[in-house]
PDB file of C-alpha atoms in Angstrom:
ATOM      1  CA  UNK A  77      -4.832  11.636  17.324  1.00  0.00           C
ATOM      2  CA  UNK A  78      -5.353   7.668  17.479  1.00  0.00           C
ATOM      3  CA  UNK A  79      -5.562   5.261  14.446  1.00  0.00           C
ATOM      4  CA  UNK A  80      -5.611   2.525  13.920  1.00  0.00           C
ATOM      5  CA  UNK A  81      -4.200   1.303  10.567  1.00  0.00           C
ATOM      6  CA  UNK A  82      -5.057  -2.260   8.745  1.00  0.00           C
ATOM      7  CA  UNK A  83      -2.948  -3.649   5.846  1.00  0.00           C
ATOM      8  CA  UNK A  84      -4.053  -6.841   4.009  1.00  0.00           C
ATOM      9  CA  UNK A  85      -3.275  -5.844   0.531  1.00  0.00           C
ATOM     10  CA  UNK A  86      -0.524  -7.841  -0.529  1.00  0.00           C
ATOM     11  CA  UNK A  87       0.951 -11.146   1.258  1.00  0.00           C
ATOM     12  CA  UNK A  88       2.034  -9.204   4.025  1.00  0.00           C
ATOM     13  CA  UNK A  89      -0.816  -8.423   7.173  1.00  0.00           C
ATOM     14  CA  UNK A  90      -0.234  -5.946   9.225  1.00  0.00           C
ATOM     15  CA  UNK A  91      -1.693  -3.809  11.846  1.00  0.00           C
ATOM     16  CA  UNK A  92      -0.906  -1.206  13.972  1.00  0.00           C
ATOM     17  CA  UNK A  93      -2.045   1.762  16.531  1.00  0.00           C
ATOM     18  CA  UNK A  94      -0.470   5.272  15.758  1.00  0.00           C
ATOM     19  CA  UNK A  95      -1.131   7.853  18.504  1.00  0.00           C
ATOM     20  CA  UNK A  96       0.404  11.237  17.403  1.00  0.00           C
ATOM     21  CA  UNK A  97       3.976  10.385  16.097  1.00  0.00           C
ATOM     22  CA  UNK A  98       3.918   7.224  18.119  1.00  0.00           C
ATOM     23  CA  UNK A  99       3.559   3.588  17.243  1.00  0.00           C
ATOM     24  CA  UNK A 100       2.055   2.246  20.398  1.00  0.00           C
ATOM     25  CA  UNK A 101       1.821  -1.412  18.670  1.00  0.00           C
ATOM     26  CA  UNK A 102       2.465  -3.003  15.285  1.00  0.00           C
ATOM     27  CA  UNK A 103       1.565  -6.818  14.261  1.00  0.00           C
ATOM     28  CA  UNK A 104       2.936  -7.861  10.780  1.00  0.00           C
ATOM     29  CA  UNK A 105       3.240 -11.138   9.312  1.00  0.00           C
ATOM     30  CA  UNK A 106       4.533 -12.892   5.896  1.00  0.00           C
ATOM     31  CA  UNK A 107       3.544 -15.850   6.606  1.00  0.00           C
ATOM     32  CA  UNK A 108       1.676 -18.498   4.731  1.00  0.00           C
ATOM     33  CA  UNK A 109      -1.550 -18.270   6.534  1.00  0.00           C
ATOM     34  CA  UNK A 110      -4.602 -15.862   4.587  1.00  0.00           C
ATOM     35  CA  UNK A 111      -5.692 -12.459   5.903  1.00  0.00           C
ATOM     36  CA  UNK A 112      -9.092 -14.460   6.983  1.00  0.00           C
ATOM     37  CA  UNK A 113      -7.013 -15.987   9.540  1.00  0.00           C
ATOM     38  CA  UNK A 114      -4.727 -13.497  10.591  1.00  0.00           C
ATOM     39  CA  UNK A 115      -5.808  -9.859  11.046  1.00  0.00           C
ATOM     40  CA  UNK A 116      -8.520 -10.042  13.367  1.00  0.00           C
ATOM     41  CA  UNK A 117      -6.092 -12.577  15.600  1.00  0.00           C
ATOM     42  CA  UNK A 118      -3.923  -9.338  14.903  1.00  0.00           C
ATOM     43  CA  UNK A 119      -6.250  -7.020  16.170  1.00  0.00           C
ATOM     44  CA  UNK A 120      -7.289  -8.681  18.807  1.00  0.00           C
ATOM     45  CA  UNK A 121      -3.825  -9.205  20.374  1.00  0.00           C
ATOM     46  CA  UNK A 122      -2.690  -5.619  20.041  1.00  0.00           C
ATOM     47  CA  UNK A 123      -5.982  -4.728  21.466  1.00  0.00           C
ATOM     48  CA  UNK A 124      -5.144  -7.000  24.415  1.00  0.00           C
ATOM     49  CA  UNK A 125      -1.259  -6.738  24.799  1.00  0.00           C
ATOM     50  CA  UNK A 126      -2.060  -2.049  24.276  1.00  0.00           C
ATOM     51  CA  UNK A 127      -5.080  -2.742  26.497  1.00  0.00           C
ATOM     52  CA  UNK A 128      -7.091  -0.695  23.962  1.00  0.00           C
ATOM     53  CA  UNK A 129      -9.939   0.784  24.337  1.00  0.00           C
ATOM     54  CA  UNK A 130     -11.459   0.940  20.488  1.00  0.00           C
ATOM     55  CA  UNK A 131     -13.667   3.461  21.605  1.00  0.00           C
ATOM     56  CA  UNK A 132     -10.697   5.583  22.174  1.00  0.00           C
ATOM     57  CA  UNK A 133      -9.559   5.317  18.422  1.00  0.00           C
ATOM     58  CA  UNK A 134     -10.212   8.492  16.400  1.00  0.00           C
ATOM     59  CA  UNK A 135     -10.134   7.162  12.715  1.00  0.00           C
ATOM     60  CA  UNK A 136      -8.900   3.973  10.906  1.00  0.00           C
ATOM     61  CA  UNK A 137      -6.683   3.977   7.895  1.00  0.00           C
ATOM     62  CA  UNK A 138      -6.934   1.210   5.981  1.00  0.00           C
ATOM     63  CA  UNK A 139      -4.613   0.091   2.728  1.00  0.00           C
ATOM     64  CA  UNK A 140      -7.303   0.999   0.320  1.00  0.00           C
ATOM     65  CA  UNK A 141      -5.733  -0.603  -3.363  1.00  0.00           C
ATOM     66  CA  UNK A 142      -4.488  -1.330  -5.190  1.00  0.00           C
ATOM     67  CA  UNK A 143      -3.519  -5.127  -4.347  1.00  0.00           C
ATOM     68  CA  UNK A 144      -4.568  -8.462  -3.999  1.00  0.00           C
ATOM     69  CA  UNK A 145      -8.785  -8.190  -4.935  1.00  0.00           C
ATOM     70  CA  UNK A 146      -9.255 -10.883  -1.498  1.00  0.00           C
ATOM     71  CA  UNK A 147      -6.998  -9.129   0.636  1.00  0.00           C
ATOM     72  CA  UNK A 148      -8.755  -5.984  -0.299  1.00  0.00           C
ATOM     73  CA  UNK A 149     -11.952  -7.005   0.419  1.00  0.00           C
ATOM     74  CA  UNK A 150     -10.624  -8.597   3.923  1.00  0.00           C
ATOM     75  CA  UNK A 151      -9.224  -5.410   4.564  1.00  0.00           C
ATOM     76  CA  UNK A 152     -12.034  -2.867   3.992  1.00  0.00           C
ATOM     77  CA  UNK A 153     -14.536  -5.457   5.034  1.00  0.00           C
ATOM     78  CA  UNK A 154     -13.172  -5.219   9.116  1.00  0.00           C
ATOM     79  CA  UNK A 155     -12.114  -1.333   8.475  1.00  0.00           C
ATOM     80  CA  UNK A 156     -15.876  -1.087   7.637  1.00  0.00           C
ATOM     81  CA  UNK A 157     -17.570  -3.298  10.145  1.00  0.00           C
ATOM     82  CA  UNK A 158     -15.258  -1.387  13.295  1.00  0.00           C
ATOM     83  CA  UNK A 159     -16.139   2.287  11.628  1.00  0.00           C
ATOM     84  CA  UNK A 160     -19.901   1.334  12.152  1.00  0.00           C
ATOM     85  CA  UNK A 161     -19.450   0.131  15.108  1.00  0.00           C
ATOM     86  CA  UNK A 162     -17.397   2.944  16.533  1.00  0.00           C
ATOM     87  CA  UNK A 163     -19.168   5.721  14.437  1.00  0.00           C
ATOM     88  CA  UNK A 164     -15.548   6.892  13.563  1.00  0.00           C
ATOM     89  CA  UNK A 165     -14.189   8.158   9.761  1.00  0.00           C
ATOM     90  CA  UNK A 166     -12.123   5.651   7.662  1.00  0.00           C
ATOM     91  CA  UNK A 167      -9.182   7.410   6.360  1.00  0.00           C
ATOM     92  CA  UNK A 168      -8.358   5.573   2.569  1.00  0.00           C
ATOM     93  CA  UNK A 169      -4.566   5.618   2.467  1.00  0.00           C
ATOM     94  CA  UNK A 170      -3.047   4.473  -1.313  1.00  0.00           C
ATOM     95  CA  UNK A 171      -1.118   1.120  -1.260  1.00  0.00           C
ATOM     96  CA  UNK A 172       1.406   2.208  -3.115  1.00  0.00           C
ATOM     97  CA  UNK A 173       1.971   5.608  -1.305  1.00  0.00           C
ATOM     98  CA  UNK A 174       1.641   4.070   2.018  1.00  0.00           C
ATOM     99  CA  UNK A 175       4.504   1.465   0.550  1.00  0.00           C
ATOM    100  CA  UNK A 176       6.573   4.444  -0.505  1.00  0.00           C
ATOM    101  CA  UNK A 177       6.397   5.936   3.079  1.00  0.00           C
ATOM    102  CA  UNK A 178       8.375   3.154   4.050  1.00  0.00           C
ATOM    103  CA  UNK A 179      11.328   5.463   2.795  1.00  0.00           C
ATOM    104  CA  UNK A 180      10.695   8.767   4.201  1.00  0.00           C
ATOM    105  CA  UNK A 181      13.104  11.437   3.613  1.00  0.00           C
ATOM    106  CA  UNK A 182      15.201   9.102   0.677  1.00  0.00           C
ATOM    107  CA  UNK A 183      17.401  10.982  -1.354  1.00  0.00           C
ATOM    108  CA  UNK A 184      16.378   9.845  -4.944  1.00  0.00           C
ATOM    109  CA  UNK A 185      13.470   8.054  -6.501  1.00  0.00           C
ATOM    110  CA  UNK A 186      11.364   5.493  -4.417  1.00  0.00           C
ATOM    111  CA  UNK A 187       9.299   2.969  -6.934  1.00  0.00           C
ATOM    112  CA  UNK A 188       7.102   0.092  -5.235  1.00  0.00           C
ATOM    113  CA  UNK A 189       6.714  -2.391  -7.205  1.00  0.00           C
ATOM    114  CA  UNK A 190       3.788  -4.819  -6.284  1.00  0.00           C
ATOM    115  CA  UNK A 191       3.124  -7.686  -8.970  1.00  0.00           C
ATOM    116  CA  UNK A 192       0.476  -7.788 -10.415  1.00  0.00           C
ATOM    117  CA  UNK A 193       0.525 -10.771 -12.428  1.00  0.00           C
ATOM    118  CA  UNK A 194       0.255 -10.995 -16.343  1.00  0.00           C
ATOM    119  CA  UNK A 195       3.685  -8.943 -16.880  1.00  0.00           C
ATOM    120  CA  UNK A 196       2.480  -5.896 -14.609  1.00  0.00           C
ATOM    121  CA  UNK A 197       2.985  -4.616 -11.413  1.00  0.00           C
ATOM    122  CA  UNK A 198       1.040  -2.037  -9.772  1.00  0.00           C
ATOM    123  CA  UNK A 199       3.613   0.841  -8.974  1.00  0.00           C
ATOM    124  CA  UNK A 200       4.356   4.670  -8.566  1.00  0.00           C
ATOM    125  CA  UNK A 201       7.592   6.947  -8.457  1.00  0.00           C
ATOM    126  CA  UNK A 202       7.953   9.459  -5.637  1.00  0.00           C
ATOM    127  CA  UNK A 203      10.392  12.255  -3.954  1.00  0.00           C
ATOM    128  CA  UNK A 204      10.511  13.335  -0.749  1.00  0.00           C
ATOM    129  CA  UNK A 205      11.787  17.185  -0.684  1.00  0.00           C
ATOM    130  CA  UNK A 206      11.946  18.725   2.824  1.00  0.00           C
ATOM    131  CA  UNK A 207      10.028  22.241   3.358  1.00  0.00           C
ATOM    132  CA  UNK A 208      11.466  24.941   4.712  1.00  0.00           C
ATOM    133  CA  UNK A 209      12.422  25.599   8.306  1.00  0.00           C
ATOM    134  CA  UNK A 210      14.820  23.564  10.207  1.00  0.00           C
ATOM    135  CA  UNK A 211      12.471  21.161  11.789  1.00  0.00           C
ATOM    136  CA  UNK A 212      10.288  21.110   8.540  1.00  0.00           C
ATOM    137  CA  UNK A 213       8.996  17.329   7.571  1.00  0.00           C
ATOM    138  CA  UNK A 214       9.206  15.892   4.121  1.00  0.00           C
ATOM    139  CA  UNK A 215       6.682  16.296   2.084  1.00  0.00           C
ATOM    140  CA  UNK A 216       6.144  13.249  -0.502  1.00  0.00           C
ATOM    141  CA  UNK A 217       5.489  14.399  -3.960  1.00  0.00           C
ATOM    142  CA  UNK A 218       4.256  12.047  -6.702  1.00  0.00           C
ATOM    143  CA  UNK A 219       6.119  11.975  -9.507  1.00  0.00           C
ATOM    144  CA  UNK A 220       3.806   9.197 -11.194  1.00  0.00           C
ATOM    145  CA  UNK A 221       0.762   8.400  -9.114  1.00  0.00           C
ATOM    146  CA  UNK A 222      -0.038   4.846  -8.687  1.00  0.00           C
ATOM    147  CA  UNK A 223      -0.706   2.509 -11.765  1.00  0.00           C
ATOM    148  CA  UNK A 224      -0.627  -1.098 -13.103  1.00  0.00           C
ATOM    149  CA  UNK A 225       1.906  -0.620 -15.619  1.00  0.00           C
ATOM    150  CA  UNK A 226       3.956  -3.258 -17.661  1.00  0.00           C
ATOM    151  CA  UNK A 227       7.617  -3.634 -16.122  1.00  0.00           C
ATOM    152  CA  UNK A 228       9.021  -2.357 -19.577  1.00  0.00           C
ATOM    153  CA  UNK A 229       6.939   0.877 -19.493  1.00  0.00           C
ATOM    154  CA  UNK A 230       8.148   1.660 -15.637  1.00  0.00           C
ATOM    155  CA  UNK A 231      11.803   1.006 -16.122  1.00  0.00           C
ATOM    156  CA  UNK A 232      11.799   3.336 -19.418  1.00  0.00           C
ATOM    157  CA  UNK A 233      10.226   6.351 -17.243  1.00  0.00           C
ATOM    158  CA  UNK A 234      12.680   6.097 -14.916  1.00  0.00           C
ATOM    159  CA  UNK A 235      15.459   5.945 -17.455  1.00  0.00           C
ATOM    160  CA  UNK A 236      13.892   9.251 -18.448  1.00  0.00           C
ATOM    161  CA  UNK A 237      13.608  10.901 -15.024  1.00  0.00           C
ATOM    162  CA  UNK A 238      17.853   9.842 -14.383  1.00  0.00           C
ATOM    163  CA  UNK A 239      17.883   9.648 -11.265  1.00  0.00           C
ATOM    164  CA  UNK A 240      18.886   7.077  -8.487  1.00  0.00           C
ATOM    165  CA  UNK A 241      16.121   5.089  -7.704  1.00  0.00           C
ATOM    166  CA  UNK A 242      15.143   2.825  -4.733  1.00  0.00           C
ATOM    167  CA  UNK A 243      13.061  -0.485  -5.442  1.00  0.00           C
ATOM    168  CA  UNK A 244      10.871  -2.287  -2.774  1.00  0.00           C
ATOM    169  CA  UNK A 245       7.919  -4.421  -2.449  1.00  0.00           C
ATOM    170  CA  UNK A 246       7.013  -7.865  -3.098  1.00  0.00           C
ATOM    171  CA  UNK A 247       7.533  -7.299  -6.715  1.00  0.00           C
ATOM    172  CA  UNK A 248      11.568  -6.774  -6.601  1.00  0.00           C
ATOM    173  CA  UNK A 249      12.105 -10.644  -6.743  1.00  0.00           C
ATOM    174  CA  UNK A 250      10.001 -11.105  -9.647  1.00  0.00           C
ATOM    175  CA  UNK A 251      11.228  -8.759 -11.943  1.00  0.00           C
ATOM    176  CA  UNK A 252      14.684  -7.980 -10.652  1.00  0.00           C
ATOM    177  CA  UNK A 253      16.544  -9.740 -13.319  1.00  0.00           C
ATOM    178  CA  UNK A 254      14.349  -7.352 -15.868  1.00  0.00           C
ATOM    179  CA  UNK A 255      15.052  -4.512 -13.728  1.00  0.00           C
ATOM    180  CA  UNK A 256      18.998  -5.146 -14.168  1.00  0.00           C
ATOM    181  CA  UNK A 257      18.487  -5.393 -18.219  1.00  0.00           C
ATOM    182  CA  UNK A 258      16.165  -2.466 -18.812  1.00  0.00           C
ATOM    183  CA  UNK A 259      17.536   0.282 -16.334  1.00  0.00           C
ATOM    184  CA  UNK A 260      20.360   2.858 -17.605  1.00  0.00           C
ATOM    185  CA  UNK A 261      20.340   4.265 -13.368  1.00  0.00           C
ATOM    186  CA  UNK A 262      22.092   3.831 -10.513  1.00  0.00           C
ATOM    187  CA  UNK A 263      19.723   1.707  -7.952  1.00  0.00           C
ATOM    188  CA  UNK A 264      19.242  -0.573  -5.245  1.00  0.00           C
ATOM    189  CA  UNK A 265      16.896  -2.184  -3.108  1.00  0.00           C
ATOM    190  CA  UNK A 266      15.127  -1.437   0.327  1.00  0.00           C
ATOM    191  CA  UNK A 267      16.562  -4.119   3.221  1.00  0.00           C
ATOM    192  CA  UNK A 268      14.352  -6.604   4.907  1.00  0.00           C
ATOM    193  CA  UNK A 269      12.997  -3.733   7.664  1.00  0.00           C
ATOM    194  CA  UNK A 270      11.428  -1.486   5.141  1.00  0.00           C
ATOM    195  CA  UNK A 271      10.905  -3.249   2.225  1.00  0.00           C
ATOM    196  CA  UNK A 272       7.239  -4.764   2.249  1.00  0.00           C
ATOM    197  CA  UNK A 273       3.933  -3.331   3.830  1.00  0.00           C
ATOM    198  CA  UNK A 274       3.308  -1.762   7.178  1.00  0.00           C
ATOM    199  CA  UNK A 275       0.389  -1.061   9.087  1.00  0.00           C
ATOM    200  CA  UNK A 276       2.600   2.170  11.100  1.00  0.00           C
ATOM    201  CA  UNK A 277       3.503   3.188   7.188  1.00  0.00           C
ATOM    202  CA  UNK A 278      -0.597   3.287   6.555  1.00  0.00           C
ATOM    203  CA  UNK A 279      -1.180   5.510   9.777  1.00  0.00           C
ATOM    204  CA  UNK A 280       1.240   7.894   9.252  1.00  0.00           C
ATOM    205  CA  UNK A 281       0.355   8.556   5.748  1.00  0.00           C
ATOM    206  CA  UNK A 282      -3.093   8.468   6.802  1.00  0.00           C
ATOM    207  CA  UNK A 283      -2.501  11.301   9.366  1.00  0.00           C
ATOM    208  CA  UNK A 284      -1.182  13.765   6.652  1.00  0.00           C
ATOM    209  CA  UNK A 285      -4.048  12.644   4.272  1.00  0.00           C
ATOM    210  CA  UNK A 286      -6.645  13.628   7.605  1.00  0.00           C
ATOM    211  CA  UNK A 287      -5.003  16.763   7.590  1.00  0.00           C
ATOM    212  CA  UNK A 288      -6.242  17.209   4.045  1.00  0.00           C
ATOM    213  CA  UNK A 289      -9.234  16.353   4.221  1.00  0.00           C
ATOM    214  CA  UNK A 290      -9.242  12.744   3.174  1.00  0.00           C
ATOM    215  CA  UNK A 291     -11.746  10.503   4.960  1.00  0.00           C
ATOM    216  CA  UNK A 292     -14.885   9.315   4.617  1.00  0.00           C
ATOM    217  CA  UNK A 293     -17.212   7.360   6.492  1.00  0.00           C
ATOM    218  CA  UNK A 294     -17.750   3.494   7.052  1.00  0.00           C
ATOM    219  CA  UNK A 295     -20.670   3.015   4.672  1.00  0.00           C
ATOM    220  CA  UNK A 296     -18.828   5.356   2.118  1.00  0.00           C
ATOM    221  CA  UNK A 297     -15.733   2.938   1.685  1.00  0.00           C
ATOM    222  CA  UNK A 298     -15.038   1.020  -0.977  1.00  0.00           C
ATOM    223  CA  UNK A 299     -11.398  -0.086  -2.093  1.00  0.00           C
ATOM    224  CA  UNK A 300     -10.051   0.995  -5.389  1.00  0.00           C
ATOM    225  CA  UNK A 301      -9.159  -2.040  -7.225  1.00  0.00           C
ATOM    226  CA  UNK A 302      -7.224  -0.215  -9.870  1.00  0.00           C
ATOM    227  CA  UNK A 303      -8.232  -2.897 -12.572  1.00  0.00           C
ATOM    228  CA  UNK A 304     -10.991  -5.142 -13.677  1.00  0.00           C
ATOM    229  CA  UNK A 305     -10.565  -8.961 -11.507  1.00  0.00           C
ATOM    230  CA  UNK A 306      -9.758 -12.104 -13.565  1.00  0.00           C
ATOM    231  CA  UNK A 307     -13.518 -13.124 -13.320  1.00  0.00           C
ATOM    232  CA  UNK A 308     -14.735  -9.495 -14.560  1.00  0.00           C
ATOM    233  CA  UNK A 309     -12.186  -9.622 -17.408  1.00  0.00           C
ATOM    234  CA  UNK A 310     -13.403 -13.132 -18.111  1.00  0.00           C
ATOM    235  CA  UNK A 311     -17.120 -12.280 -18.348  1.00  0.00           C
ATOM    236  CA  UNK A 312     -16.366  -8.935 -20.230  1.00  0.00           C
ATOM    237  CA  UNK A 313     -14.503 -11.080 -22.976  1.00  0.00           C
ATOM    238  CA  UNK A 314     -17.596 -13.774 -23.083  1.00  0.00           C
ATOM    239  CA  UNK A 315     -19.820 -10.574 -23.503  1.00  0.00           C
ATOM    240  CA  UNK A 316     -17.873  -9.356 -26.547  1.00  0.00           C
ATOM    241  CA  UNK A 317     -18.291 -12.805 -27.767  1.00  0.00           C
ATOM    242  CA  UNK A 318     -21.723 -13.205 -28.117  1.00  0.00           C
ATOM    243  CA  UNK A 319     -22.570  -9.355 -29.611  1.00  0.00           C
ATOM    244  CA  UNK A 320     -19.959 -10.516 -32.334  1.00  0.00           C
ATOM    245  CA  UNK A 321     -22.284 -13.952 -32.401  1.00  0.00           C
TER     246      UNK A 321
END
């Protein structure tokens, strides 16, 4: 099976083309520049440099949220416009689960942490326990699916959980200094190679999630914000306003 798998959900861009249990070709940048400017450059170098023919692609998995509300949109806007186009299923892979792949097969807790502004990060907690057999895979289990959560609440369930936990995401340097005051665990933090968003990360959760079932079709897709945007807060508050007018 071929994917191709799109990231724009957090700072980081990436993209990538899975085939099987192969990355033919990943792009990822942290760079300064927006997603409007960078992932279809992206797409359209790995397409040149793999020699791809899109029509050769079986699915696309696509970061589907929680994350930046633009990248989002930049994200599921291009999935959307190459499913039509290529009449193949988009596969909706978590953000936070896809960051949490980044550490399959770890040992003890893994916790993304994406911020989310406003005190909050958008986050999860997961395990990986291997099945049985001696070439088995890990299977991922969710200990606390993915959530915007206040940093306070997220260090306190994994004081309750005790056990070693694993930090990444572009969230770490924000709250790392809270991290060190609230947690009563051993922990550390994922190194540069594995510690932000990537596109191979998206496929290969999306090819276990295909496997289940999980995909939908172009005009089906929508991202899953998670929360309410600034400006839909905003208005909601002005609406509450005038009723109490």
């Amino acid at each position: 099976m071929k994917i191709l798998a799109l990231d724009s959900s957090g700072l980081v861009a990436s993209a990538a083309v899975v085939e099987d249990d192969i990355t033919i070709a990943e792009y990822t940048i942290n760079h300064k520049k927006t997603h409007s400017q960078t992932l279809l450059p992206m797409l359209d170098e790995l397409r040149r440099m793999t020699e791809l023919d899109l029509h050769t692609l079986d699915a696309i998995a696509v970061a589907a949220g929680p994350g930046s509300f633009t990248g989002l949109r930049i994200g599921s806007a291009t999935a959307k416009g190459l499913g039509l186009a290529l009449d193949i299923p988009i596969i909706p892979v978590p953000t936070v689960d896809a960051l949490a792949f980044n550490l399959y097969g770890s040992g003890g807790l893994v916790c993304p942490i994406m911020d989310a502004r406003r005190n909050q990060v958008y986050t999860g907690l997961y395990a990986f326990h291997k099945g049985a057999g001696q070439d088995a895979r890990y299977d991922m289990c969710t200990m606390e699916k993915q959530c915007a959560v206040d940093i306070a609440w997220l260090a306190g369930r994994i004081n309750e959980l005790d056990r070693e936990t694993v930090f990444l995401g572009d969230g770490v340097s924000v709250y790392r200094d809270q991290l060190a005051e609230l947690l009563r665990v051993r922990y550390s933090f994922a190194p540069a190679c594995c510690n932000r968003q990537r596109a191979a990360c998206v496929a290969a959760l999306g090819a276990v999630l295909y496997e289940k079932g999980i995909a939908g079709t172009a005009a089906e897709h929508v991202p899953d914000y998670l929360r309410l945007s600034q400006a839909e807060r905003e208005r909601a508050e002005k609406g509450d306003q005038g009723i109490d007018r």
